[in-house]
Coordinates of C-alpha atoms in Angstrom, one line a residue:
X1208 CA 8.3 -23.1 20.5
X1209 CA 8.2 -22.1 16.8
X1210 CA 10.3 -19.3 15.6
X1211 CA 8.4 -16.5 14.0
X1212 CA 11.2 -14.8 12.0
X1213 CA 10.8 -11.3 10.9
X1214 CA 12.0 -12.0 7.3
X1215 CA 10.7 -8.8 5.6
X1216 CA 11.5 -10.2 2.2
X1217 CA 8.2 -12.0 2.7
X1218 CA 6.5 -8.6 2.4
X1219 CA 8.1 -8.1 -1.0
X1220 CA 7.1 -11.6 -2.1
X1221 CA 3.6 -10.9 -0.8
X1222 CA 3.3 -7.7 -2.8
X1223 CA 4.6 -9.5 -5.9
X1224 CA 1.9 -12.2 -5.5
X1225 CA -0.9 -9.8 -4.9
X1226 CA -0.1 -7.2 -7.5
X1227 CA -1.5 -9.2 -10.5
X1228 CA -4.9 -9.4 -8.8
X1229 CA -4.9 -5.8 -7.7
X1230 CA -3.7 -4.6 -11.0
X1231 CA -6.6 -6.4 -12.6
X1232 CA -8.9 -3.9 -10.9
X1233 CA -6.8 -1.1 -12.4
X1234 CA -7.1 -2.8 -15.8
X1235 CA -10.9 -3.1 -15.4
X1236 CA -11.3 0.5 -14.4
X1237 CA -9.3 1.7 -17.4
X1238 CA -11.3 -0.5 -19.7
X1239 CA -14.6 0.6 -18.2
X1240 CA -13.8 4.2 -18.7
X1241 CA -13.6 3.5 -22.4
X1242 CA -16.8 1.6 -22.6
X1243 CA -20.1 3.4 -21.7
X1244 CA -22.1 0.5 -22.9
X1245 CA -20.4 -1.9 -20.5
X1246 CA -20.9 0.6 -17.7
X1247 CA -24.6 0.6 -18.4
X1248 CA -24.7 -3.2 -18.4
X1249 CA -22.9 -3.2 -15.0
X1250 CA -25.3 -0.7 -13.6
X1251 CA -28.5 -2.6 -14.5
X1252 CA -27.4 -6.2 -14.5
X1253 CA -25.4 -6.9 -11.3
X1254 CA -26.0 -10.7 -11.7
X1255 CA -23.4 -10.9 -14.5
X1256 CA -20.9 -8.5 -13.0
X1257 CA -18.4 -11.1 -12.0
X1258 CA -18.5 -12.7 -15.5
X1259 CA -18.0 -9.3 -17.2
X1260 CA -15.1 -8.4 -14.9
X1261 CA -13.5 -11.8 -15.5
X1262 CA -13.9 -11.4 -19.3
X1263 CA -12.3 -8.0 -19.2
X1264 CA -9.3 -9.2 -17.1
X1265 CA -8.8 -12.2 -19.4
X1266 CA -9.0 -10.0 -22.4
X1267 CA -6.3 -7.7 -21.1
X1268 CA -4.1 -10.6 -19.9
X1269 CA -4.3 -12.4 -23.2
X1270 CA -3.0 -9.3 -25.0
X1271 CA 0.1 -9.1 -22.7
X1272 CA 3.4 -10.8 -23.2
X1273 CA 5.0 -12.8 -20.4
X1274 CA 7.5 -10.0 -19.9
X1275 CA 4.7 -7.5 -19.5
X1276 CA 2.9 -9.7 -16.9
X1277 CA 6.1 -10.1 -14.9
X1278 CA 6.8 -6.3 -15.1
X1279 CA 3.4 -5.7 -13.5
X1280 CA 4.8 -7.3 -10.3
X1281 CA 7.5 -4.6 -9.9
X1282 CA 7.3 -1.3 -8.1
X1283 CA 10.4 0.7 -8.9
X1284 CA 11.9 3.8 -7.4
X1285 CA 10.8 7.0 -9.1
X1286 CA 13.6 8.9 -10.9
X1287 CA 14.0 12.7 -10.5
X1288 CA 11.3 15.3 -10.0
X1289 CA 10.0 15.7 -13.5
X1290 CA 9.5 13.6 -16.6
X1291 CA 12.5 13.3 -18.9
X1292 CA 12.7 11.7 -22.4
X1293 CA 14.9 8.9 -21.0
X1294 CA 12.6 8.1 -18.0
X1295 CA 9.5 8.2 -20.3
X1296 CA 11.2 5.8 -22.7
X1297 CA 12.1 3.5 -19.8
X1298 CA 8.5 3.4 -18.6
X1299 CA 7.1 2.8 -22.1
X1300 CA 9.6 0.0 -22.7
X1301 CA 9.5 -1.8 -19.4
X1302 CA 5.9 -1.2 -18.3
X1303 CA 6.4 -1.6 -14.5
X1304 CA 3.4 -2.2 -12.3
X1305 CA 4.2 1.0 -10.3
X1306 CA 6.7 3.4 -8.9
X1307 CA 7.5 4.5 -5.3
X1308 CA 8.0 8.2 -4.4
X1309 CA 11.0 8.8 -2.2
X1310 CA 12.0 12.1 -0.7
X1311 CA 14.2 13.2 -3.5
X1312 CA 11.3 13.0 -6.0
X1313 CA 9.0 15.3 -4.0
X1314 CA 8.7 18.8 -5.3
X1315 CA 5.9 21.3 -6.0
X1316 CA 5.6 19.7 -9.4
X1317 CA 4.9 16.2 -8.0
X1318 CA 1.3 16.1 -9.3
X1319 CA 2.4 17.1 -12.9
X1320 CA 5.1 14.4 -12.6
X1321 CA 2.7 11.6 -11.6
X1322 CA 0.3 12.7 -14.3
X1323 CA 3.0 12.4 -16.9
X1324 CA 3.9 9.0 -15.6
X1325 CA 0.4 7.7 -16.0
X1326 CA 0.4 8.8 -19.6
X1327 CA 3.2 6.4 -20.5
X1328 CA 1.2 3.2 -20.3
X1329 CA -2.4 2.0 -21.0
X1330 CA -2.5 0.2 -17.6
X1331 CA -2.6 2.6 -14.7
X1332 CA 0.6 2.5 -12.5
X1333 CA 0.7 2.3 -8.8
X1334 CA 2.2 5.5 -7.5
X1335 CA 3.2 4.5 -4.0
X1336 CA 4.8 6.2 -1.0
X1337 CA 5.7 5.8 2.6
X1338 CA 3.6 8.4 4.3
X1339 CA 2.9 7.4 7.9
X1340 CA 2.9 10.9 9.3
X1341 CA 5.1 12.0 12.2
X1342 CA 8.7 10.9 11.7
X1343 CA 8.2 9.0 8.4
X1344 CA 6.8 11.1 5.6
X1345 CA 8.1 11.8 2.1
X1346 CA 5.9 14.8 1.6
X1347 CA 7.2 17.1 4.3
X1348 CA 4.4 19.6 4.1
X1349 CA 2.2 17.0 5.7
X1350 CA 1.8 18.1 9.4
X1351 CA -0.3 15.2 10.5
X1352 CA 1.1 13.1 13.4
X1353 CA 2.2 9.5 13.2
X1354 CA 0.7 6.5 14.9
X1355 CA 2.2 7.1 18.3
X1356 CA 0.3 10.4 18.7
X1357 CA -2.8 9.1 16.9
X1358 CA -2.9 6.2 19.3
X1359 CA -3.8 8.6 22.1
X1360 CA -6.7 10.0 20.1
X1361 CA -10.3 8.9 19.6
X1362 CA -11.3 6.9 16.5
X1363 CA -13.1 10.0 15.1
X1364 CA -9.9 12.0 15.4
X1365 CA -7.9 9.2 13.8
X1366 CA -10.4 9.1 11.0
X1367 CA -10.3 12.8 10.3
X1368 CA -6.5 12.8 10.3
X1369 CA -6.3 9.8 7.9
X1370 CA -8.8 11.5 5.5
X1371 CA -6.6 14.6 5.4
X1372 CA -3.5 12.5 4.6
X1373 CA -5.4 10.5 1.9
X1374 CA -6.6 13.8 0.3
X1375 CA -3.1 15.1 0.2
X1376 CA -1.7 12.0 -1.5
X1377 CA -4.6 11.9 -4.0
X1378 CA -4.0 15.6 -4.9
X1379 CA -0.4 14.7 -5.8
X1380 CA -1.3 11.6 -7.9
X1381 CA -0.3 9.0 -5.3
X1382 CA -2.7 6.1 -5.1
X1383 CA -0.9 3.6 -2.8
X1384 CA 0.4 4.3 0.7
X1385 CA 2.7 2.0 2.6
X1386 CA 1.7 4.0 5.6
X1387 CA -0.4 2.2 8.2
X1388 CA 1.7 0.7 11.0
X1389 CA 0.2 -2.4 12.6
X1390 CA 3.2 -3.3 14.8
X1391 CA 2.5 -3.5 18.6
X1392 CA 4.6 -1.2 20.8
X1393 CA 6.0 -3.9 23.1
X1394 CA 9.7 -3.0 23.3
X1395 CA 10.6 0.7 23.8
X1396 CA 14.0 0.0 22.4
X1397 CA 12.6 -1.0 19.1
X1398 CA 13.0 1.6 16.3
X1399 CA 9.3 0.9 15.4
X1400 CA 8.2 1.9 18.9
X1401 CA 7.7 5.6 18.1
X1402 CA 5.8 4.7 15.0
X1403 CA 3.2 2.3 16.6
X1404 CA -0.3 3.0 17.8
X1405 CA 0.2 1.4 21.2
X1406 CA 0.8 -1.8 23.3
X1407 CA -2.7 -3.3 23.2
X1408 CA -3.3 -5.5 20.2
X1409 CA -7.1 -5.3 20.4
X1410 CA -7.1 -1.5 20.7
X1411 CA -4.6 -1.2 17.9
X1412 CA -6.7 -3.5 15.7
X1413 CA -9.6 -1.0 15.9
X1414 CA -7.3 1.9 15.2
X1415 CA -6.0 0.0 12.1
X1416 CA -9.5 -0.7 10.9
X1417 CA -10.4 3.0 11.2
X1418 CA -7.2 4.1 9.5
X1419 CA -7.9 1.9 6.5
X1420 CA -11.6 2.8 6.2
X1421 CA -10.8 6.5 6.4
X1422 CA -8.0 6.3 3.9
X1423 CA -10.4 4.9 1.3
X1424 CA -9.3 7.4 -1.4
X1425 CA -6.0 5.5 -1.3
X1426 CA -5.0 1.8 -1.5
X1427 CA -3.4 1.1 1.9
X1428 CA -1.0 -1.5 3.2
X1429 CA -0.6 -2.6 6.8
X1430 CA 3.0 -3.2 8.0
X1431 CA 5.4 -4.7 9.0
X1432 CA 4.1 -8.3 8.9
X1433 CA 4.4 -10.4 10.9
X1434 CA 5.0 -7.7 13.5
X1435 CA 8.2 -5.8 14.5
X1436 CA 7.3 -4.6 18.0
X1437 CA 9.0 -7.4 20.0
X1438 CA 12.5 -6.8 18.8
X1439 CA 15.1 -4.0 19.2
X1440 CA 16.9 -5.1 16.1
X1441 CA 16.6 -2.7 13.1
X1442 CA 15.6 -4.8 10.1
X1443 CA 17.1 -2.3 7.8
X1444 CA 20.5 -3.5 9.1
X1445 CA 20.0 -7.0 10.3
X1446 CA 17.4 -9.8 10.1
X1447 CA 15.7 -10.0 13.5
X1448 CA 14.1 -13.1 15.0
X1449 CA 11.8 -13.6 17.9
X1450 CA 10.9 -16.8 19.8
X1451 CA 7.1 -16.9 19.9
X1452 CA 4.7 -19.8 19.4
X1453 CA 2.3 -19.6 16.5
X1454 CA -0.7 -19.6 18.8
X1455 CA 0.8 -16.8 20.9
X1456 CA 1.5 -14.8 17.7
X1457 CA -2.1 -15.4 16.5
X1458 CA -3.4 -14.0 19.8
X1459 CA -1.2 -10.9 19.9
X1460 CA 0.8 -9.5 17.0
X1461 CA -1.4 -10.9 14.3
X1462 CA -4.6 -9.3 15.6
X1463 CA -4.2 -5.9 14.0
X1464 CA -3.2 -7.4 10.7
X1465 CA -6.2 -9.7 10.7
X1466 CA -8.5 -6.9 11.6
X1467 CA -7.1 -4.8 8.8
X1468 CA -7.5 -7.5 6.3
X1469 CA -11.1 -8.3 7.4
X1470 CA -12.1 -4.6 7.2
X1471 CA -10.9 -4.1 3.7

């Protein structure tokens, strides 16, 4: 039996590896907004789209220092509830790839804050959040349920709920949600149990697909890879491990993650 360890540092590494590619899309979008002629070319000559996109990415990257490229791999905690001269200077100087909204940064002025943040750099920042609904939500005014309740609903109901949540985040300037839980509810002693869609991997996989599709106004993550539902150990406090063969994992815990990836 192979051990599939729930080393959640892998999630952080994965984000770091993926950010340069995802941020390229942000770079492209920003560049396209400033180039009407390029937009026209893209609209009427789809054959060369990949070449144009690649050229734009390379142009942006060639203008960046190594420090700036590395900084794009970091998502840092948002500071305060409004822009200050010190925080603005920090963002201008360090140019991080993004920020994460925690509860102490949520206020009625969140939209203004995120708009001010985006003005500090020419490359759009990820403004991220953990907004699952239910017990895990940074924006407390969100009354939508979490995955455990949604898991009892139809796919249409899941979709309408996720659209409402995505709209709320977009209205506040948030563009990346660490909010879709793909863990399977195997162990009712697990702290993730009440945040999971349910115990059937195939059913959960379809619910994950629907959640991602209907959250299209936001970039979404699916968590907590490789699956937290089989252990009662809280990974915030200890590093849990489970004994599971790779083939068994592929045919169970991995199914919702793979479905989510394929649907994107």
